[in-house]
Coordinates of C-alpha atoms in Angstrom, one line a residue:
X1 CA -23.3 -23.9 -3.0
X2 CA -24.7 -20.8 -1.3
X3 CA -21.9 -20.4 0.6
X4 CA -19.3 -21.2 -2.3
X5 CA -21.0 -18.4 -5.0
X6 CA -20.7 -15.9 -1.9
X7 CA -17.4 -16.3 -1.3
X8 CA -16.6 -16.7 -5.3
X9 CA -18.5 -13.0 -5.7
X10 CA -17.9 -11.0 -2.7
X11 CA -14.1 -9.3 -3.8
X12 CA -16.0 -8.3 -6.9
X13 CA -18.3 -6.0 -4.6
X14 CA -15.9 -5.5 -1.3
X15 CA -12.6 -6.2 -2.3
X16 CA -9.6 -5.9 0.0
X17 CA -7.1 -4.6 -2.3
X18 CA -8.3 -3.7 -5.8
X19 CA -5.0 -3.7 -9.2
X20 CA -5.7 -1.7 -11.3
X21 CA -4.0 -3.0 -14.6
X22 CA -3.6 -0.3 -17.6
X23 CA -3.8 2.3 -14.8
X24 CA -2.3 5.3 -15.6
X25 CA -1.8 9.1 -15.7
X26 CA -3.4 10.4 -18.8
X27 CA -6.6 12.1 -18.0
X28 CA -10.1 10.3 -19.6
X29 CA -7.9 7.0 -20.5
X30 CA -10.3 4.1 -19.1
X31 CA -7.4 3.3 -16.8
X32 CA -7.1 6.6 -15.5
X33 CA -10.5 6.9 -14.7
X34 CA -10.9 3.8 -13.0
X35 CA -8.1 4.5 -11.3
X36 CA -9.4 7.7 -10.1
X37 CA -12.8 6.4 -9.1
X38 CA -11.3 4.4 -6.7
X39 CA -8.6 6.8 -5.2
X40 CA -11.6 9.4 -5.1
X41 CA -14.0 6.9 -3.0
X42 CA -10.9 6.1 -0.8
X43 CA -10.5 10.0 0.1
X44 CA -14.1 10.1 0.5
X45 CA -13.9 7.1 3.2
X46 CA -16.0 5.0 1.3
X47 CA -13.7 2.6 -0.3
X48 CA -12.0 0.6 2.5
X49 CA -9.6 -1.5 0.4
X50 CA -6.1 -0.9 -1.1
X51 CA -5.4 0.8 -4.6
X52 CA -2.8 -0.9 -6.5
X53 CA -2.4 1.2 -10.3
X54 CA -0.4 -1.5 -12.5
X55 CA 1.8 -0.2 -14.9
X56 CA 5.1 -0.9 -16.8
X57 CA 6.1 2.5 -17.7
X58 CA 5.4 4.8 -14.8
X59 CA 6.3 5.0 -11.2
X60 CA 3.7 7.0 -9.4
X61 CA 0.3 8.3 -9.8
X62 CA -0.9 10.9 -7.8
X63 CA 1.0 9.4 -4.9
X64 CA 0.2 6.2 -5.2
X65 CA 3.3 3.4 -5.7
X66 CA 2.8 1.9 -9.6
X67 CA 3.6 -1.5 -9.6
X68 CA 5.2 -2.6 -13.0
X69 CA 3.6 -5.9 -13.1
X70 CA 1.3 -8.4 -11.5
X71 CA 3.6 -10.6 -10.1
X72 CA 4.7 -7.2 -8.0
X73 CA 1.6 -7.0 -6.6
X74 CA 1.4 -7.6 -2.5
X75 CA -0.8 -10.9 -1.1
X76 CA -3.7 -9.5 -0.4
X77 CA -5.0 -8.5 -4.1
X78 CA -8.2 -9.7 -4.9
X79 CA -9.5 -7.9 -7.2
X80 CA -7.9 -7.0 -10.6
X81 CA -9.9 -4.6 -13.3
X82 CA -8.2 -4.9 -16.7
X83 CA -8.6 -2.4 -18.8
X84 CA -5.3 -3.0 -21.3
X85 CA -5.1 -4.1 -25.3
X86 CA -7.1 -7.7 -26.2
X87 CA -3.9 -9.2 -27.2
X88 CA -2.6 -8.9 -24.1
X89 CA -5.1 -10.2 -21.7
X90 CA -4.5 -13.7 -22.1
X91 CA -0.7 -13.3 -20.8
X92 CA -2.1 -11.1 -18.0
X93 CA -4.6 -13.5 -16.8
X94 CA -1.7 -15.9 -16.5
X95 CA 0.5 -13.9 -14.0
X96 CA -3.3 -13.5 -12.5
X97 CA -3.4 -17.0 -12.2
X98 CA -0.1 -17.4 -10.8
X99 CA -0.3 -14.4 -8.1
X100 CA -3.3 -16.4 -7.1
X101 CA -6.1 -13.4 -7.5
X102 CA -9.3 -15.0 -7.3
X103 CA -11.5 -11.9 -9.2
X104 CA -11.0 -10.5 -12.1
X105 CA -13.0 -7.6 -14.2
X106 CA -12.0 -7.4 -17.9
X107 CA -12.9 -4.2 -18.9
X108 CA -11.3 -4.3 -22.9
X109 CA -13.7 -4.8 -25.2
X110 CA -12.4 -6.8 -28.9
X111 CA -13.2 -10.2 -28.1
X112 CA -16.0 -12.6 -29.2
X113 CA -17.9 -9.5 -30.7
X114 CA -15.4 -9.4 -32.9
X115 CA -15.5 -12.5 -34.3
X116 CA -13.4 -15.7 -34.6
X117 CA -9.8 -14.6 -33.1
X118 CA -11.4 -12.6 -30.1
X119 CA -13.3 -16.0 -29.3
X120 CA -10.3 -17.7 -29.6
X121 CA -8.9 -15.6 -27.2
X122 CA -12.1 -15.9 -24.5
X123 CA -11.7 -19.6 -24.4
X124 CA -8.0 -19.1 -23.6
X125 CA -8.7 -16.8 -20.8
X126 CA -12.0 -18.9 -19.6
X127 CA -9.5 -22.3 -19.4
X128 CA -6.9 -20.4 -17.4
X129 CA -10.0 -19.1 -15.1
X130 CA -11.5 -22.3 -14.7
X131 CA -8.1 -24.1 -14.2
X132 CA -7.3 -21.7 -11.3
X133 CA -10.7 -20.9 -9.8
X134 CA -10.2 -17.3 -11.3
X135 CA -13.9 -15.8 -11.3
X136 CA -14.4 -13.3 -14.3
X137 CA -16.9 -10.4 -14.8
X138 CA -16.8 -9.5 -19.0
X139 CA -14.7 -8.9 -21.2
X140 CA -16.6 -6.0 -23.1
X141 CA -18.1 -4.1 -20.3
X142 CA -18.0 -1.7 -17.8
X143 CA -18.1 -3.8 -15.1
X144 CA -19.3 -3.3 -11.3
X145 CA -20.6 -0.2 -9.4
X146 CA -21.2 -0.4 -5.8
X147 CA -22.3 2.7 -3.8
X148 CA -21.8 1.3 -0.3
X149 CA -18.6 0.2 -0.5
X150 CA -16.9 2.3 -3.4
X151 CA -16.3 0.3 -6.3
X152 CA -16.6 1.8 -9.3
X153 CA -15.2 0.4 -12.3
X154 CA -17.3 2.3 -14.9
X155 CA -15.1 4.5 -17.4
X156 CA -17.1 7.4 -17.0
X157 CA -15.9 9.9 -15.3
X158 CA -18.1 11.8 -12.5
X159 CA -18.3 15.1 -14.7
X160 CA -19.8 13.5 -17.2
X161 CA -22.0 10.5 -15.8
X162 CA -23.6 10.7 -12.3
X163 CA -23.7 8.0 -9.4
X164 CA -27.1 6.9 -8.1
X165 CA -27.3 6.9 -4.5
X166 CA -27.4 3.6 -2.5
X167 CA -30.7 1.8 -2.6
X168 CA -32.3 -2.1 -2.8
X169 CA -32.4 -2.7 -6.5
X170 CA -29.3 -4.8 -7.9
X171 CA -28.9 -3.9 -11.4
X172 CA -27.4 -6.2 -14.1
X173 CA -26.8 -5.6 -17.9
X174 CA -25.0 -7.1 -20.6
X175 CA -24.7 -3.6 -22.0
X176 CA -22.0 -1.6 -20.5
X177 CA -23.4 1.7 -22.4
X178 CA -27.0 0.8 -21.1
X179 CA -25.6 -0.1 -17.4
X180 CA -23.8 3.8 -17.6
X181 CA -27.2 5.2 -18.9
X182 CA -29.1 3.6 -16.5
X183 CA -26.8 4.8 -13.6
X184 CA -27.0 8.1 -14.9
X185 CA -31.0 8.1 -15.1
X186 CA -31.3 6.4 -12.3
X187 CA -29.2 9.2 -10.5
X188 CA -31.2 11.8 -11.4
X189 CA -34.7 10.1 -10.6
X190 CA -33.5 9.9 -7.3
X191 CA -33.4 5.7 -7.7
X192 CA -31.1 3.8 -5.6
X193 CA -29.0 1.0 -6.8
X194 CA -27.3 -1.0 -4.2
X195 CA -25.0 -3.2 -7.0
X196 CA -24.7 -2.9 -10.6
X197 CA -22.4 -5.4 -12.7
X198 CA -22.2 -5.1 -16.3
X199 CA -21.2 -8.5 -17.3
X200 CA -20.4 -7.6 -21.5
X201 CA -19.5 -11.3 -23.4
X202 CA -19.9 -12.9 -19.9
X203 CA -17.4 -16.0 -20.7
X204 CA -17.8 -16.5 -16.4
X205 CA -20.0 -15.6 -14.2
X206 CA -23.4 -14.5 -15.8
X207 CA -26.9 -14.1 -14.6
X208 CA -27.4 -17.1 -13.2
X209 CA -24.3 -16.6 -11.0
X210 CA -25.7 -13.3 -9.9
X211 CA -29.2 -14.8 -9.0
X212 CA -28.1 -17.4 -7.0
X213 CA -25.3 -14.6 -5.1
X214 CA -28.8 -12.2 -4.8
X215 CA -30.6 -14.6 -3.0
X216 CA -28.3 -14.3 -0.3
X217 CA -27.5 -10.6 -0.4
X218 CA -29.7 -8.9 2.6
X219 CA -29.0 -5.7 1.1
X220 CA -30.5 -6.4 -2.5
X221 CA -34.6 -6.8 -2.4
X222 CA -35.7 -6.9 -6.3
X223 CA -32.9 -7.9 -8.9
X224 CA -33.1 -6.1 -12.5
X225 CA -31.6 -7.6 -15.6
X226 CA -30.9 -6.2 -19.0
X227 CA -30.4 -9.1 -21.0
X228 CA -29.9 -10.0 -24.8
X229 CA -29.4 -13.7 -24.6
X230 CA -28.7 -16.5 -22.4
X231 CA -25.9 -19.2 -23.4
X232 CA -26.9 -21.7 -20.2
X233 CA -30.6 -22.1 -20.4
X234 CA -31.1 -24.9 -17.6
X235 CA -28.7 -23.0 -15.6
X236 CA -30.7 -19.7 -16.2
X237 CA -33.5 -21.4 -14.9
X238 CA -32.3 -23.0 -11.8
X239 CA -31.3 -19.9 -10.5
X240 CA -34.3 -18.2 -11.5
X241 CA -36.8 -20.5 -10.0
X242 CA -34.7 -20.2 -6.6
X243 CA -34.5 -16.4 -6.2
X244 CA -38.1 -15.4 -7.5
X245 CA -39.0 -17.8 -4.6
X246 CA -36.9 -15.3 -2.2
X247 CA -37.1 -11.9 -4.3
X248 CA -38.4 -10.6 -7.0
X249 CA -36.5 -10.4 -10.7
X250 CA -37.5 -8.0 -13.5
X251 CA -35.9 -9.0 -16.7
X252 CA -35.8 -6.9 -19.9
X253 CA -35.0 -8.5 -22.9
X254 CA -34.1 -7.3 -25.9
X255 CA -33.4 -8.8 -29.6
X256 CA -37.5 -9.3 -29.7
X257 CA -37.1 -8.5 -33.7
X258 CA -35.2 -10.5 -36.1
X259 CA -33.3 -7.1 -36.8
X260 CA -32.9 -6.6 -32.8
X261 CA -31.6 -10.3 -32.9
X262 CA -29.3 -9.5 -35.5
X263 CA -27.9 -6.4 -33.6
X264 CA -27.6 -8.6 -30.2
X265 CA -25.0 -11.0 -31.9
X266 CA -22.8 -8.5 -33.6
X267 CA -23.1 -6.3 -29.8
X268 CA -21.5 -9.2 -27.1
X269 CA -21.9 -12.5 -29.5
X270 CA -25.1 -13.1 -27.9
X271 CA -27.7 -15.5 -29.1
X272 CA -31.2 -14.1 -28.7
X273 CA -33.2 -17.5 -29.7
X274 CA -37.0 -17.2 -30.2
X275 CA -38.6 -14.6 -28.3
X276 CA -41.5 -16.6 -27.2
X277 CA -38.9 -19.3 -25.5
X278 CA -38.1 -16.0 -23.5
X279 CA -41.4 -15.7 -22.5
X280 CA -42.1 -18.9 -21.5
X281 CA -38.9 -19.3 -19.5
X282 CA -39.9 -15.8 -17.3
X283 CA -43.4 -16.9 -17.0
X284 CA -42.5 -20.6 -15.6
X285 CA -39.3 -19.4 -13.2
X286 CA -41.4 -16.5 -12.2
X287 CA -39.4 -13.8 -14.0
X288 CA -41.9 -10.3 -14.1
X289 CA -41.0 -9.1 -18.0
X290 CA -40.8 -5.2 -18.5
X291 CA -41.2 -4.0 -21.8
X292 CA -39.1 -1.1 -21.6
X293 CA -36.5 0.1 -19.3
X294 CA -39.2 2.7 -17.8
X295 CA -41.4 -0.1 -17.4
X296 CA -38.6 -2.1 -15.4
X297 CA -37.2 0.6 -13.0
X298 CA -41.0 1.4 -12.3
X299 CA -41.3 -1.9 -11.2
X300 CA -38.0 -2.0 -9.1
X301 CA -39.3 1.3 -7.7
X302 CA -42.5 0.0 -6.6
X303 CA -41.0 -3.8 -5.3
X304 CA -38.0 -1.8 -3.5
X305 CA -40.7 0.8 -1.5
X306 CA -42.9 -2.2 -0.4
X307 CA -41.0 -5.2 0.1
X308 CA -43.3 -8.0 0.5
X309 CA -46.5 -6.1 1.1
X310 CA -47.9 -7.9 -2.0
X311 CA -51.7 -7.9 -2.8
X312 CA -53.9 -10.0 -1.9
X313 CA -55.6 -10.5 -5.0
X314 CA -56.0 -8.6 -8.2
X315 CA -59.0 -5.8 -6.8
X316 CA -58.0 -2.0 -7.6
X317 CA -59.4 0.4 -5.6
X318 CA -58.9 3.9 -7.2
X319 CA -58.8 7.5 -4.7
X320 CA -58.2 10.9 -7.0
X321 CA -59.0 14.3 -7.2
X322 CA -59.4 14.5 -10.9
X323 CA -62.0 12.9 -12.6
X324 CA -59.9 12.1 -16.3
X325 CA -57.3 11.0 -14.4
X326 CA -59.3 8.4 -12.8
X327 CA -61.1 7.7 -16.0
X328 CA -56.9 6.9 -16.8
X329 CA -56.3 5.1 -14.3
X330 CA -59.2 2.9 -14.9
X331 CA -58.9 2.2 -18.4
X332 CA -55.3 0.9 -17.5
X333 CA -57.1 -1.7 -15.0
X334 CA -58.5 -2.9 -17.6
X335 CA -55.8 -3.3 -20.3
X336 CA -53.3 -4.6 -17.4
X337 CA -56.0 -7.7 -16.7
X338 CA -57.0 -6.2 -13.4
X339 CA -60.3 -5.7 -11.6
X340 CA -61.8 -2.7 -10.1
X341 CA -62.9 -3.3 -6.7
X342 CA -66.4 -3.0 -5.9
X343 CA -66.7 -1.2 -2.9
X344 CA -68.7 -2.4 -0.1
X345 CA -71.7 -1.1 0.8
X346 CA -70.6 0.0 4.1
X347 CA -67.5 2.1 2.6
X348 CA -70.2 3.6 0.1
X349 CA -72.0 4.7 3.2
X350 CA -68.9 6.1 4.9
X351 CA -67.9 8.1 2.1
X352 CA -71.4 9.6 1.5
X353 CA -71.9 10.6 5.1
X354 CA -68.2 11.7 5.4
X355 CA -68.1 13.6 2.0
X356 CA -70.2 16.7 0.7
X357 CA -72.6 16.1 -1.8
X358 CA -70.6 16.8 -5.1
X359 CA -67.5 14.0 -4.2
X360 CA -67.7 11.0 -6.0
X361 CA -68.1 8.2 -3.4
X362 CA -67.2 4.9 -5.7
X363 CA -64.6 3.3 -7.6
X364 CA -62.8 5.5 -8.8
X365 CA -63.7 8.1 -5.8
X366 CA -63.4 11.3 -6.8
X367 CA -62.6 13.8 -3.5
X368 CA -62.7 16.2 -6.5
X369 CA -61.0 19.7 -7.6
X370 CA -61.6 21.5 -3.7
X371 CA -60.5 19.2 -1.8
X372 CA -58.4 19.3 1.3
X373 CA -56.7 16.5 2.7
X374 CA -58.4 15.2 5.1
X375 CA -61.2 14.2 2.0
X376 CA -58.6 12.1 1.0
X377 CA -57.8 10.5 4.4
X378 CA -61.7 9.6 4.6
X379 CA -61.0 8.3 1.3
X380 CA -57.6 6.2 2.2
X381 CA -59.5 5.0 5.6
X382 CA -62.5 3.5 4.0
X383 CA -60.2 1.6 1.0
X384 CA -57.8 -0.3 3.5
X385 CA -60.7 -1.5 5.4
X386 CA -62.7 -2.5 2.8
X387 CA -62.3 -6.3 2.6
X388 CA -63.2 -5.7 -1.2
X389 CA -59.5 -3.8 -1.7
X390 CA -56.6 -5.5 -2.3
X391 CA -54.5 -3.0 -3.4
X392 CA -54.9 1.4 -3.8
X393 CA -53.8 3.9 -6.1
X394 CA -53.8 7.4 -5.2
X395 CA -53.9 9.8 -7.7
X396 CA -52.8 13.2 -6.3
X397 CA -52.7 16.5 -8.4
X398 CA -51.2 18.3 -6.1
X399 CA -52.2 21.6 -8.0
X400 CA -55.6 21.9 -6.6
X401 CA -55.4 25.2 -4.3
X402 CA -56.8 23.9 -1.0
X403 CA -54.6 20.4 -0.8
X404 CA -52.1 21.2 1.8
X405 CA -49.4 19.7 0.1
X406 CA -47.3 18.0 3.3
X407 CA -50.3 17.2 5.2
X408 CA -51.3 15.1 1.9
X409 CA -47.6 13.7 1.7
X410 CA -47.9 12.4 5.9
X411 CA -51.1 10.9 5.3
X412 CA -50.6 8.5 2.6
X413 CA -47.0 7.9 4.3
X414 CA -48.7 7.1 7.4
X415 CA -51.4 4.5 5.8
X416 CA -48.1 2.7 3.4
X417 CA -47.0 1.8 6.8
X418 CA -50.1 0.8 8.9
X419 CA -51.7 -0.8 6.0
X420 CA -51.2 -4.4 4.8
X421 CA -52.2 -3.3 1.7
X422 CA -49.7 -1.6 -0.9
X423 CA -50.5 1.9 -2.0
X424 CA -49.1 3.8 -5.3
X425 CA -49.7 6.9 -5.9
X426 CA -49.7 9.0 -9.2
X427 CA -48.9 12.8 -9.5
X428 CA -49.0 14.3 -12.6
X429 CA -47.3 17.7 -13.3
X430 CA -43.9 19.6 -13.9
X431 CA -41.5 20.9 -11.1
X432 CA -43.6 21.5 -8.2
X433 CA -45.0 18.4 -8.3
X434 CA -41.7 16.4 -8.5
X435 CA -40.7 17.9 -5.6
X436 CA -43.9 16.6 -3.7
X437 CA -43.2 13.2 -5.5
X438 CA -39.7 12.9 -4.4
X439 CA -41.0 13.8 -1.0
X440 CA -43.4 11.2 -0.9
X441 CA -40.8 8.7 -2.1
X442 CA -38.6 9.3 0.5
X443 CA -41.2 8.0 3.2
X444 CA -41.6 4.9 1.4
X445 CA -44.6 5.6 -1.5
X446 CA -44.0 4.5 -5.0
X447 CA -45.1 7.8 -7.1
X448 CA -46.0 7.8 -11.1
X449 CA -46.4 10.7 -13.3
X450 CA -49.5 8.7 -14.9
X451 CA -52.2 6.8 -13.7
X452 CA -51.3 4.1 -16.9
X453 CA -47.8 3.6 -15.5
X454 CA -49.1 3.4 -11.6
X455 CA -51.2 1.0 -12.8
X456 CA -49.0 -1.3 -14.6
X457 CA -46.5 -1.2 -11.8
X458 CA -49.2 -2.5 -9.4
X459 CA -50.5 -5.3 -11.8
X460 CA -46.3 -6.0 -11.4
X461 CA -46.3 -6.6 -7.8
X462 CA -50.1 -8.5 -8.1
X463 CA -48.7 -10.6 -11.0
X464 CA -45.5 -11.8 -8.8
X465 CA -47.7 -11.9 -5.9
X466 CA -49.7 -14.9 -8.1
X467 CA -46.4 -16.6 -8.6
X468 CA -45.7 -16.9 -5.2
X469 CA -49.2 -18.4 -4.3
X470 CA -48.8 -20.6 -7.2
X471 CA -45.8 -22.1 -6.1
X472 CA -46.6 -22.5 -2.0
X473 CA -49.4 -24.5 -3.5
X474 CA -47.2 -26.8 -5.6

């Protein structure tokens, strides 16, 4: 099965030869775009593949030969991304079929969201799929973005939507305009994405698909998934109990309301069922629900820095240089159904003697408004060794005028990788103090710019961390 899904998958991500049907000349057409995303990644040396535009009416784009229909196309297509009229994708999938192209992104929107004659016109191209072992990402989306390889099938162009860098979150949405959002945000926060598919009416392959190919995919470590209804619950759930075993998933759903239900069938035909079956089937299969999309990629971020340093238990110890920000921070322990850690008395005793008499040495420790950095190494020191830790949030206002700003930035780098214990820190601020952040990121600490949203992303990795324990035990 592993094996099989692999195989089934892998053109979609690293195809040899990509068609490229509706391709054409016409500058912001969705086939010229695609088009150009690939012939741009091949000049770039990124895309290793072959670019094959399909089209009836022209000869040549931009130096590339047009081939005038499938059955032109040489042996080793397989990949096509379709991005013609409805009413003609049922024809094309059969020269598909007959060429023998295993892969197949369907771009065109006007099927099942449409209503009875677009379904009509899914189960015809799912039956020729299934007949000839034809995988199928969509119709209705905007298909599959990977950074390391060069496949880009979103319609957007460059100018107007930017490319994330690579990274080890796998992104998945049944929304192609949320999917292009995302990329775009997620650009600009400086998040990587190693894979994105936006799957649209998914008549093939689907979430559970995509689990049980992330399970196996060294590159991916947490899996996100924008989702507005699943049509093969059991098979949803198979998956999901496998890969939460390996990796963590982060699903947001939406259609919660009976008005966001409503909008989730007339969007891809989805069914959004009761919301509370939702939460039941993430809480038994292990699937971490965000409640927003901030929520979710603050999870990714935090799972994708750490890996598997989980925490041991649910104790937060809390390090900051502003007092209301700890008073934050440890309100949020508290909503999020965690604990504060009560310090040991022999870390109590460190701090005091290693402090001067107006720092805070407790839980939250405040290294206060003059501190340096070394106060907050003390600090750091005495929390990873306290058996009473399990996990640390560092709240850093990197405003205070005697923190040297990179000295802070090594530090907490250096403890992320020495300790067993994960570390989050928050920095709250404008311009200079995303530039710290993004610094600190880049060595491997999660940063937040609020202690509430720190906080929650930790209770995230302790909550997943439970799962795992729960199911070793069973």
């Amino acid at each position: 099965m592993a094996e099989k899904i692999v195989e089934e998958l892998r053109p979609f991500f690293d195809p040899k030869a990509v068609a490229i049907i509706g391709a054409t000349d016409k500058k912001g057409k969705v086939g010229n775009v695609i088009f150009e995303n690939f012939r741009m990644n091949k000049e770039r040396g990124i895309f290793k593949g072959n670019i094959y535009p399909v089209n009836p009416k022209l000869d040549e784009i931009e130096g590339y030969k047009v081939y005038h229909s499938v059955k032109e196309l040489p042996d080793d297509t397989d990949l096509a991304v379709i991005a013609i009229p409805a009413k003609f994708v049922p024809a094309t999938m059969k020269d598909i079929a007959e060429k023998g192209i295993k892969a197949v992104v369907i771009i065109t929107g006007g099927f099942g969201e449409l209503g009875e004659e677009g379904k009509k016109m899914e189960r015809e191209i799912y039956e020729i799929a299934k007949a000839h072992g034809i995988r199928v990402i969509g119709p209705n989306c905007v298909g599959v973005y990977v950074p390391d390889t060069g496949v880009d099938t979103v319609f957007l162009p460059e100018e107007k939507m930017d490319r994330p860098k690579s990274g080890p979150i796998a992104f998945v949405s049944q929304s192609g305009a949320f999917a292009a959002a995302m990329l775009d945000w997620a650009a600009m926060a400086g998040i990587g994405i190693g894979k994105m598919v936006s799957y649209g009416n998914k008549i093939d392959v689907d979430d559970a698909d995509l689990m049980e190919y992330f399970i196996h995919d060294d590159e991916i470590k947490v899996a996100t998934f924008y989702i507005e209804g699943v049509k093969d619950g059991r098979k949803f759930m198979e998956a999901a109990k496998k890969i939460t075993k390996v990796k963590p998933v982060i699903a947001l759903k939406s259609g919660r309301t009976e008005y966001g239900a409503k909008a989730a069938s007339s969007h891809t035909g989805s069914l959004a069922g009761a919301d509370t079956i939702y939460d039941a089937v993430f809480k038994q299969t292990g699937i971490i629900r965000a409640e927003d999309f901030e929520h979710m990629f603050d999870l990714a971020k935090a799972f994708a820095a750490l890996g598997h340093k989980l925490p041991k238990g649910d104790r937060i110890g809390i390090i900051t240089d502003g007092g209301g920000a700890g008073v934050m921070a440890s309100d949020a322990v508290a909503k999020f159904g965690l604990k504060m850690a009560e310090l040991s008395e022999d870390t109590i005793k460190f701090l005091k003697e290693n402090f001067p008499p107006h720092a805070v040495a407790g839980n939250p420790t405040d290294v206060v408004g003059d501190t340096d950095a070394e106060r907050y190494r003390i600090a750091i020191e005495a929390f990873t060794k306290d058996p009473n830790v399990d996990a640390i949030v560092v709240i850093v206002l990197f405003q205070v005028p005697l923190l040297e700003e990179e000295k802070i930035i090594e530090i907490l780098a250096d403890y992320q990788k020495k300790t067993d214990k994960p570390i989050v820190a928050v920095a709250m601020g404008g311009r200079k103090t995303d530039r710290y952040a993004r610094m600190l990121e880049e060595k491997g600490v999660p940063v937040y710019p609020t202690p509430e949203r720190g906080v929650r992303a930790m209770e995230g990795l302790v909550r997943y961390a439970e799962y795992l324990r729960k199911v070793k035990e069973e």
